[in-house]
Coordinates of C-alpha atoms and ligand atoms in Angstrom, one line a residue:
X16 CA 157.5 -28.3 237.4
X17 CA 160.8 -27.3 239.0
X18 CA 163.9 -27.9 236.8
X19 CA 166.5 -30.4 237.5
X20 CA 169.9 -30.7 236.2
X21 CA 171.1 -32.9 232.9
X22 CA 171.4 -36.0 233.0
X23 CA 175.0 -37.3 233.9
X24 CA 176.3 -33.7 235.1
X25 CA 176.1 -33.8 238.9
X26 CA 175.8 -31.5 241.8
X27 CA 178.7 -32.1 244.3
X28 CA 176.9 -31.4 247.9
X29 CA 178.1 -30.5 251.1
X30 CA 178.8 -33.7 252.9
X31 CA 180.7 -34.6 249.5
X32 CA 182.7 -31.9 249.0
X33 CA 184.9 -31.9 251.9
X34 CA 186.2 -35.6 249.9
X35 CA 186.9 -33.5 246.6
X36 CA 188.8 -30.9 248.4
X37 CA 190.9 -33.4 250.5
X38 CA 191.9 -35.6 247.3
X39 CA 192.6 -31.7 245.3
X40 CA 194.6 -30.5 248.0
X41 CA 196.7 -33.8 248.4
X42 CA 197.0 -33.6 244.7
X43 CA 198.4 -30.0 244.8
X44 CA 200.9 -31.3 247.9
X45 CA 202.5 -33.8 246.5
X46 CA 202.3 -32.7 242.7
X47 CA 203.7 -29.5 244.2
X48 CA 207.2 -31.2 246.1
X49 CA 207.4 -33.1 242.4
X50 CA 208.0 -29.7 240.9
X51 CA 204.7 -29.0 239.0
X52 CA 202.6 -25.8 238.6
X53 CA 198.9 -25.5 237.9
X54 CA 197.6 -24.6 234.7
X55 CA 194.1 -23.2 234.0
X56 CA 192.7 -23.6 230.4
X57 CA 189.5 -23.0 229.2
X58 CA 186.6 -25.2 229.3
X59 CA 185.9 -24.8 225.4
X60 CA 188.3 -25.0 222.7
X61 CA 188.0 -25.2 219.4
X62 CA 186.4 -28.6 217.6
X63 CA 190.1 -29.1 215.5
X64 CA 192.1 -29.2 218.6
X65 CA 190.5 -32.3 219.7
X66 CA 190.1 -34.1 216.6
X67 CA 194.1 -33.3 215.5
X68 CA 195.4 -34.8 219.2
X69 CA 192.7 -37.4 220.2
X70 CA 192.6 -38.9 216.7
X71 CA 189.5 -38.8 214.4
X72 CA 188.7 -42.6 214.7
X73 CA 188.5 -42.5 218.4
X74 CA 185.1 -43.0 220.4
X75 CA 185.7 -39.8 221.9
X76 CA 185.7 -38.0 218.5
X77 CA 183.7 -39.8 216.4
X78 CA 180.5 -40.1 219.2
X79 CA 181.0 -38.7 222.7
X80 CA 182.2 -34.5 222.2
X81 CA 179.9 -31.8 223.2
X82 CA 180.2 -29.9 219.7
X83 CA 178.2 -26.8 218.7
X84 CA 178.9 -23.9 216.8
X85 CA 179.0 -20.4 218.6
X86 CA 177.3 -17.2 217.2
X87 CA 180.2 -16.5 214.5
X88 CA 179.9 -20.0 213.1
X89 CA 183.1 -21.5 214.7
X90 CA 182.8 -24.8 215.6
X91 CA 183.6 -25.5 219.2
X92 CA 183.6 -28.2 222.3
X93 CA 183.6 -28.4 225.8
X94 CA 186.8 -30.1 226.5
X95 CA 186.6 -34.0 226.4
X96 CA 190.5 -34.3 228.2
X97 CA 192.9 -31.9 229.5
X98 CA 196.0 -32.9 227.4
X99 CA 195.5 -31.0 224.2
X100 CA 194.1 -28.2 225.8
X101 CA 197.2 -27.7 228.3
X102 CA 199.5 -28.4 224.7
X103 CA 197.9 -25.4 222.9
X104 CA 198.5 -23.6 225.7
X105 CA 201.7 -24.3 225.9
X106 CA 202.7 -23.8 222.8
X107 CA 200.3 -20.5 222.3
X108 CA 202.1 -18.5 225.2
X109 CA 205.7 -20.6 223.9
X110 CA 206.4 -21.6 227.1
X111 CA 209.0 -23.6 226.3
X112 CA 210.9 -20.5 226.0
X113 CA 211.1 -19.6 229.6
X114 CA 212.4 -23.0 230.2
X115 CA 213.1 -26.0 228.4
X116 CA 211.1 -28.5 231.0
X117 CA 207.8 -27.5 232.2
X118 CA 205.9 -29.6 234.7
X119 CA 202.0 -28.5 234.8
X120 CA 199.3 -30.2 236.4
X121 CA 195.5 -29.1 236.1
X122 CA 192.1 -29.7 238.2
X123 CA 188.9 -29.4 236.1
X124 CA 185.6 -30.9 234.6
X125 CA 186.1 -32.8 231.7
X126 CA 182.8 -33.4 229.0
X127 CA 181.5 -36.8 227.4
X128 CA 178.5 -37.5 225.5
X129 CA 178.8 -41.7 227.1
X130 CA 176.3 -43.5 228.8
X131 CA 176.4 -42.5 232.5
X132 CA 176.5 -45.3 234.9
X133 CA 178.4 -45.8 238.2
X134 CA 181.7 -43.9 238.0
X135 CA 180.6 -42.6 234.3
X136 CA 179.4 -39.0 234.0
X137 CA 179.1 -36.6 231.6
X138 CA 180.5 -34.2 233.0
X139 CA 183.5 -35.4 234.9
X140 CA 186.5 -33.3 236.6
X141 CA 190.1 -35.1 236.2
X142 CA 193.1 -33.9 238.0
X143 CA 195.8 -34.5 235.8
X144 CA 199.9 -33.6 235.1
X145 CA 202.0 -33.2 232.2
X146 CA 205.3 -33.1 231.6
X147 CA 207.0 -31.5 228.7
X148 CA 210.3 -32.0 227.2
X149 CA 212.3 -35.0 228.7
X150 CA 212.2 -37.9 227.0
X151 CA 214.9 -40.2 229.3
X152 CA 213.1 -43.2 230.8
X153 CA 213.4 -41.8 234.4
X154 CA 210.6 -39.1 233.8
X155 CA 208.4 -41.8 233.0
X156 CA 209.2 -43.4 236.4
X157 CA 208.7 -40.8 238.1
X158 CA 205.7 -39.5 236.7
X159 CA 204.4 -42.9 238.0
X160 CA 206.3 -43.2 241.4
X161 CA 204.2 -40.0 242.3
X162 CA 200.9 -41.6 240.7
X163 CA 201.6 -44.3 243.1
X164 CA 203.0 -42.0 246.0
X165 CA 199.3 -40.2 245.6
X166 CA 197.5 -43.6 245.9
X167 CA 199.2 -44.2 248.8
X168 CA 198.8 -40.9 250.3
X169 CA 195.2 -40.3 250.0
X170 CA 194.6 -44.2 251.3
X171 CA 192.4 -45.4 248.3
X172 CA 192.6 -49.4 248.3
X173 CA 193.3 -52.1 246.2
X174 CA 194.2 -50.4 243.1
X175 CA 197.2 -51.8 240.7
X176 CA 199.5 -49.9 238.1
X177 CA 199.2 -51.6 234.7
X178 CA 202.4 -50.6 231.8
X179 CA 202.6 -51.1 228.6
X180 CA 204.6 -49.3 225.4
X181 CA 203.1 -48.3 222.3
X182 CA 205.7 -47.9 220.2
X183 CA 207.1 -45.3 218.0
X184 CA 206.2 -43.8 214.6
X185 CA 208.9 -46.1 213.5
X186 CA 207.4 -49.2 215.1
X187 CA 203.9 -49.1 215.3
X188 CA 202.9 -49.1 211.5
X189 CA 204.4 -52.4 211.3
X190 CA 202.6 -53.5 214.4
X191 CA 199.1 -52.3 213.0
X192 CA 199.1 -54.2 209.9
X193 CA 200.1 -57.2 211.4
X194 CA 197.2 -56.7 214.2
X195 CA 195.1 -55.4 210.7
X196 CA 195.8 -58.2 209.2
X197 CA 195.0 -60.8 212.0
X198 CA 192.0 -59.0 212.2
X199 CA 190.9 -59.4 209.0
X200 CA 190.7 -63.4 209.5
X201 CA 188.0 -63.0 212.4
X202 CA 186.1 -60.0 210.3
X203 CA 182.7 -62.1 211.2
X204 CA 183.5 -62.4 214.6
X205 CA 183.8 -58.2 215.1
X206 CA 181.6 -56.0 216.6
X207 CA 180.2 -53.3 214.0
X208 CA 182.2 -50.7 215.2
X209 CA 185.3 -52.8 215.2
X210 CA 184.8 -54.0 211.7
X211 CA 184.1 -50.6 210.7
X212 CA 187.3 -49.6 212.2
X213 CA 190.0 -52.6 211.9
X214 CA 191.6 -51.3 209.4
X215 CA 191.8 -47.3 210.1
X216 CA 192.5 -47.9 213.9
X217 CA 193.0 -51.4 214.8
X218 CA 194.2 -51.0 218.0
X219 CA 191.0 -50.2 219.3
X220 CA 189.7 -53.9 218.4
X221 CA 192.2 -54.6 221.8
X222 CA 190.2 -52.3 223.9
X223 CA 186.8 -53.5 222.8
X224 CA 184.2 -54.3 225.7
X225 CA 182.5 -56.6 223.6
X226 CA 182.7 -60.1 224.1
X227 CA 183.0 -61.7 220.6
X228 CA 185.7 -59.1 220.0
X229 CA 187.3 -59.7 223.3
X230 CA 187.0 -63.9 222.2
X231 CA 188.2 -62.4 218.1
X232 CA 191.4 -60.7 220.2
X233 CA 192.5 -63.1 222.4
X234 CA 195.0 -64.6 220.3
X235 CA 195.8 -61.0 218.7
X236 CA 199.8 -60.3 218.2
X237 CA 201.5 -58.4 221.3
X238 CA 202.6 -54.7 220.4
X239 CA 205.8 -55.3 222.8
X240 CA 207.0 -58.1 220.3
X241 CA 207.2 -55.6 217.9
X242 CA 208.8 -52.8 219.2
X243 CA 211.7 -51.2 217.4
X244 CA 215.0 -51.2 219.1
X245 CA 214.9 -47.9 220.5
X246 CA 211.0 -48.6 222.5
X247 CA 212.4 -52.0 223.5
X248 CA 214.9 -50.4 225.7
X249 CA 212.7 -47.3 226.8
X250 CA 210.2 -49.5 227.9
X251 CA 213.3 -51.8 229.5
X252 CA 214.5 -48.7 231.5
X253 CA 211.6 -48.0 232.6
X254 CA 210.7 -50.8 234.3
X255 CA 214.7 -51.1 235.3
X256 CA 213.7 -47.5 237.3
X257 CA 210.1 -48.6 238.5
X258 CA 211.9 -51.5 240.1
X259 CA 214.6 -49.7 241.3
X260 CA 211.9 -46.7 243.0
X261 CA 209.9 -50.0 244.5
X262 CA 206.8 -49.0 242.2
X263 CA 204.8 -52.3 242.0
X264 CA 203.4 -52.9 238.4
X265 CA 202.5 -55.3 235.8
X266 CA 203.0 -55.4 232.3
X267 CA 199.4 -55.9 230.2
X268 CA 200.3 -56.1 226.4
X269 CA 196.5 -55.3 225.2
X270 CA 196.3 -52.2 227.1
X271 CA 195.8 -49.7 224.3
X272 CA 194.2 -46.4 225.5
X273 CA 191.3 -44.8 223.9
X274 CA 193.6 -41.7 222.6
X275 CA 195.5 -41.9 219.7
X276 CA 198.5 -39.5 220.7
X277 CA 200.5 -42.0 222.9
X278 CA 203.9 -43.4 222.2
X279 CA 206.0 -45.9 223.8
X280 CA 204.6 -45.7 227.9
X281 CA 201.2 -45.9 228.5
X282 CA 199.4 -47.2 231.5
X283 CA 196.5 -47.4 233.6
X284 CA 196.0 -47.4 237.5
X285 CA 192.8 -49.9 237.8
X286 CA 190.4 -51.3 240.5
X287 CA 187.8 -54.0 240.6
X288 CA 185.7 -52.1 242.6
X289 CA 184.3 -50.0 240.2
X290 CA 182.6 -52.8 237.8
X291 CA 182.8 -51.8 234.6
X292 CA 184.6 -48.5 235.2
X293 CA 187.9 -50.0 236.4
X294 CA 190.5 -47.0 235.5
X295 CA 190.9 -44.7 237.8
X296 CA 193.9 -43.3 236.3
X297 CA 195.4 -43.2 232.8
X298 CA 198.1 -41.9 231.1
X299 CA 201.1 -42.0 228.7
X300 CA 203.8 -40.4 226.7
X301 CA 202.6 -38.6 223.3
X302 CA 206.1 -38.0 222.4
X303 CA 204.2 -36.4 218.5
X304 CA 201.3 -34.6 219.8
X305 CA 203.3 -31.3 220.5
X306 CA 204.9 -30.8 216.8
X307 CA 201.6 -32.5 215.7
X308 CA 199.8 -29.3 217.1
X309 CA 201.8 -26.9 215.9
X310 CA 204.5 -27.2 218.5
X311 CA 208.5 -27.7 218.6
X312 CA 209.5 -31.4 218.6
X313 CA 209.6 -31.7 222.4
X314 CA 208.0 -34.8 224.1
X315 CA 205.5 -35.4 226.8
X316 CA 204.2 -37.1 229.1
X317 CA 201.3 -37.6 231.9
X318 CA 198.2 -38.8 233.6
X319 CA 194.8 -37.6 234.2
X320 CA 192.8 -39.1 237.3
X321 CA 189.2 -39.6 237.5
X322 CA 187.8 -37.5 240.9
X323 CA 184.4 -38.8 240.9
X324 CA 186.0 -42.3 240.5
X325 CA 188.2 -41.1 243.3
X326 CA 186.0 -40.5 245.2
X327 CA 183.5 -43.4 245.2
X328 CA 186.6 -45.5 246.1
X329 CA 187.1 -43.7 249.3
X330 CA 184.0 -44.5 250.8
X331 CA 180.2 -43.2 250.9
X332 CA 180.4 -42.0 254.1
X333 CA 179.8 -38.2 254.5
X334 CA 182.5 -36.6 256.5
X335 CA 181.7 -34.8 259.2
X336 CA 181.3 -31.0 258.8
X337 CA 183.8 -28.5 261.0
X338 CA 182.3 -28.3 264.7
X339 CA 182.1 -24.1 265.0
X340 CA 184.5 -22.9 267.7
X341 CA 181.5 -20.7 268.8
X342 CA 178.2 -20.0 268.9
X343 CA 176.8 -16.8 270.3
X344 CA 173.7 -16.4 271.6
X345 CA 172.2 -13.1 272.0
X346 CA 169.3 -11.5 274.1
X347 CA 168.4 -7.8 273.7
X348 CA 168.8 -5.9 270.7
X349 CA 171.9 -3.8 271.7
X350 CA 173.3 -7.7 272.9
X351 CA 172.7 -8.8 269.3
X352 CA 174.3 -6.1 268.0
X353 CA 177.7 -6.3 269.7
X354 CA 177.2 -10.5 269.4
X355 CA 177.2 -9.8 265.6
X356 CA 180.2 -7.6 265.4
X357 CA 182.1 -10.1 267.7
X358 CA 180.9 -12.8 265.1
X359 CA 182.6 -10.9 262.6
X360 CA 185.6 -9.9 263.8
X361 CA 186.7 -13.6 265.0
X362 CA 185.0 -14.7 261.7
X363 CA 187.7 -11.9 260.0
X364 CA 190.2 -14.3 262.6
X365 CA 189.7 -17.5 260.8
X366 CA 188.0 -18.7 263.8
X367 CA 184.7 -21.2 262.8
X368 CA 181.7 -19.1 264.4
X369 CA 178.0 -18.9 264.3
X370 CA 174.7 -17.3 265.6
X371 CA 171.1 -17.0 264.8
X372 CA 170.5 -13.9 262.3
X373 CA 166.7 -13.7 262.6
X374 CA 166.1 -12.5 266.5
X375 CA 164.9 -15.6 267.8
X376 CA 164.4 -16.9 271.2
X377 CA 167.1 -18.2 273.6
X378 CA 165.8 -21.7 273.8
X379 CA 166.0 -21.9 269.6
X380 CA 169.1 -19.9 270.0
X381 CA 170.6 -22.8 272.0
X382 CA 168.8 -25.3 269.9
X383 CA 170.7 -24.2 266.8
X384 CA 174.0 -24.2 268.6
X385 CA 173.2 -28.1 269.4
X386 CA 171.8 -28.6 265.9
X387 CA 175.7 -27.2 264.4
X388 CA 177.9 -29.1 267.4
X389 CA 179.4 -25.9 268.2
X390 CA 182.3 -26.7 270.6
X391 CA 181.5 -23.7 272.6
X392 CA 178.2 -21.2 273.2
X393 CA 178.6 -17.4 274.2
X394 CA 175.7 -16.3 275.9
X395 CA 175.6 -12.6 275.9
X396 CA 172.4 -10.7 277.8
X397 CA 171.8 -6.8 277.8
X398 CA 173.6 -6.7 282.1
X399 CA 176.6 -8.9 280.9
X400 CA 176.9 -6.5 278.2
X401 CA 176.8 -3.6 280.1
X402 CA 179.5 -5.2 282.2
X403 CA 181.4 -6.0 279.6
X404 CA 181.3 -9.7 280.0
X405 CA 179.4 -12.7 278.7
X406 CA 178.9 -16.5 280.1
X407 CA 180.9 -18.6 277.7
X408 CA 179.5 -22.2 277.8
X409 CA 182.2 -25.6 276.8
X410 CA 179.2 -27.9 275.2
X411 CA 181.4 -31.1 276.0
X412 CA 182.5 -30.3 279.6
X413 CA 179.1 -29.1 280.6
X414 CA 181.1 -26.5 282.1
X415 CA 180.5 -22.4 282.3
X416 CA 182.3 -19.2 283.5
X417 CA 182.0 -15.6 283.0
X418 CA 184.4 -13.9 280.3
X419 CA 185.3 -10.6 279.6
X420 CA 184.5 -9.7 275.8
X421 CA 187.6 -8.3 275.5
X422 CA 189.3 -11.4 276.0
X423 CA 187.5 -13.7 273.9
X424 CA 188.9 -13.3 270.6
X425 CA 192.7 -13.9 272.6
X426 CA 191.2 -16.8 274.6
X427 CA 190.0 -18.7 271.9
X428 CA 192.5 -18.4 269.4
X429 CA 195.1 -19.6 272.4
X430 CA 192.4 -22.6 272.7
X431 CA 192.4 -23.7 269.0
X432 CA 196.4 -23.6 269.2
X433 CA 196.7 -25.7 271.7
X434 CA 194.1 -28.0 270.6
Ligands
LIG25 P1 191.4 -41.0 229.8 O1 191.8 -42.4 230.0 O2 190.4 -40.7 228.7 O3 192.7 -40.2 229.6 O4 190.8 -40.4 231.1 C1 191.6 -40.4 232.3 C2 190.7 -40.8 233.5 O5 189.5 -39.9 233.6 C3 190.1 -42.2 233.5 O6 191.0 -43.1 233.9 C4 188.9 -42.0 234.4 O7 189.3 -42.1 235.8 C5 188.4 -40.6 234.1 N1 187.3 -40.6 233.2 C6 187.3 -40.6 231.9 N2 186.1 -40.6 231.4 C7 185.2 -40.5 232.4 C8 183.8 -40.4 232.6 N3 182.9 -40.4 231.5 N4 183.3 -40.3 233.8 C9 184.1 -40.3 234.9 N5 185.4 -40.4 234.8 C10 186.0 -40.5 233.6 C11 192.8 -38.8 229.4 O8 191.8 -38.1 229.5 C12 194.2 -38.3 229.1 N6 194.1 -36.9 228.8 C13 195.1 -38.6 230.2 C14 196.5 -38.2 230.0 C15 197.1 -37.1 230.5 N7 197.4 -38.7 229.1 C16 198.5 -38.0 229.1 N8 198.3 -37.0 229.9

């Protein structure tokens, strides 16, 4: 029996592809004119990073991480999110000495041990951006002006930007006992996990799919009620600035994120067109999880976006692949020769061209070239050749004329300019 890949951990085909690499390369644009500069981190890390930053009672922690222990004994995971691992990095090779504000963004798969369904892999590639060490309000605007901005710019429909903030160190343990506590009334009503869990991490009860929870919750106090002074007017500014940058938005009080580094701003960019799935981005300020790691006391902020979710939202139709410039035919074994070094030397060009490797005849020859929707056929015989010259064949104007080889390479890179 032939083997197959794992369950939830996909190929990503031609025909795909070309989707990926348009929503990357808008993502490197427009990340790029707000100032930010890719990162590259490891796949693996080690187990503790994850479990000190994402928070031991999360989902992600306690039941989803691809943990195993290498041949030394150290205990190690493919990377469930790109935060942390962009954080140790930052604060292994002290960046923060070069320059007191870094901008970083980062294009990779991610890992989860979750249920795969429509929009929910396994293995799962985010492009996401950080910012490190501003704290003032308009950072978080902007972060989310460019979220938007990307939206926008790579077309993908009927997506809205949900805020919320989750407080400080100062005002969030007073939040959690009073959720903990209101929790505590409707024990019966909890899921097992929830019950398990309302008094370690409450919040969570908030984010719970489950409908007696969502029923237990609906009445739940609001975490923006309780904000301390100094959240109440971040999250005020902020929205003063989203306004003010024309960023549409709404506030959603229960939105709690399945992380536990975030502080004051969090949100989410969602869609209804995913069922279940209905992020498509998410993000926050973790304002802690830098000194919490080891760091200096600088905060953060930033967003990872789901590709594959991405990606289903722009359509299932395949893209068409590039049309070659040309396709050169050969006959004779000299012709094939000099077809294959021309092949080459527009290939070294940057021009799109083709031919047939394996000596076949003319009529496949030309068959292939219709097969590929080459724009243009060379047809090079052993007499052209010794003339120097070759017919050169426009597929959509039906239209031929004999060319000089020397002037190909010239003539079609004039053509593809003026296209
Ligand atoms: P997250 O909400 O866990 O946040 O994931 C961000 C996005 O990754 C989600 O909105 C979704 O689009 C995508 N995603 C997550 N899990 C899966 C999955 N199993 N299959 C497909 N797509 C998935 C984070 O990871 C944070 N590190 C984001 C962040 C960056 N916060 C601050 N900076």
């Amino acid at each position: 029996m032939s083997i197959t890949g794992i369950k939830g951990m996909n190929d990503i085909l031609p025909g795909d592809i070309e989707t990926w690499q348009y929503l990357e390369a808008q993502a490197r644009k427009i990340f790029g004119a707000f100032g930010y500069r890719e990162i590259r981190v490891p796949v693996v890390e080690k187990t503790e990073l994850f479990c000190r930053s994402i928070g031991e009672t999360t989902d992600i922690v306690e039941k989803e991480m691809y943990t195993f222990s290498d041949k030394g004994g150290t205990s190690m995971t493919l990377r469930p999110e790109g935060t942390a691992p962009v954080m140790r990095s930052f604060i292994q090779h002290k960046l923060y000495a070069q320059d007191p504000v870094s901008k970083l963004y980062y294009i990779g798969p991610m890992f989860r041990h979750e249920r795969p369904q429509k929009g929910r892999y396994r293995q799962f590639h985010q492009i996401g951006a950080e910012v490190i060490g501003i704290d003032d309000p308009k950072i978080d605007a902007q972060v989310l002006a460019m979220l938007s901005h990307y939206f926008e710019s790579v077309a993908i429909p009927d997506v809205s930007l949900q805020i919320n903030s989750l407080g400080c160190p100062e005002c969030r343990p007073g939040y959690r006992q009073a959720l903990s506590d209101f929790l505590e009334t409707r024990q019966d009503l909890l899921c097992a996990d929830c019950q398990r869990r309302y008094t370690t991490n409450p919040l969570r009860a908030l984010d719970c799919k489950v409908p007696g929870c969502k029923e237990a919750t609906s009445e739940a106090p609001d975490m923006l009620a309780h904000l301390c002074s100094g959240c109440d007017d971040h999250f005020s500014q902020v929205k003063a600035y989203l306004d003010n940058l024309e960023v549409v938005y709404t506030v959603n009080p229960r939105m709690v994120r399945g992380l536990d580094y975030y502080t004051k701003t969090t949100f989410e960019m969602v869609t209804n067109s995913l069922g279940s799935q209905n992020a498509v981005a998410a993000g926050g300020r973790y304002d802690g999880l830098i000194s919490d790691l080891g760091g200096p006391a600088l905060p953060g902020i930033g967003f990872a976006m789901g590709l594959e979710r991405l990606a289903l939202m722009l359509g299932e139709e395949e893209l068409v692949p590039p049309r070659p410039e040309l396709f050169i035919a050969t006959l004779g074994i000299a012709a094939t020769k000099a077809g294959f070094n021309l092949l080459t030397r527009l290939q070294r060009q940057g021009i799109l061209a083709e031919m047939e490797y394996t000596g076949k005849s003319l009529k496949a020859q030309l068959r292939r070239a219709d097969k590929l929707n080459t724009r243009r056929v060379l047809i090079l015989g052993e007499d052209e050749l010794a003339r120097g010259t070759a017919q050169l064949r426009y597929m959509d104007e039906s239209h031929q004329e004999e060319v000089t080889l020397e002037s190909i390479e010239a003539r079609l890179l004039k053509e593809i300019h003026d296209a």
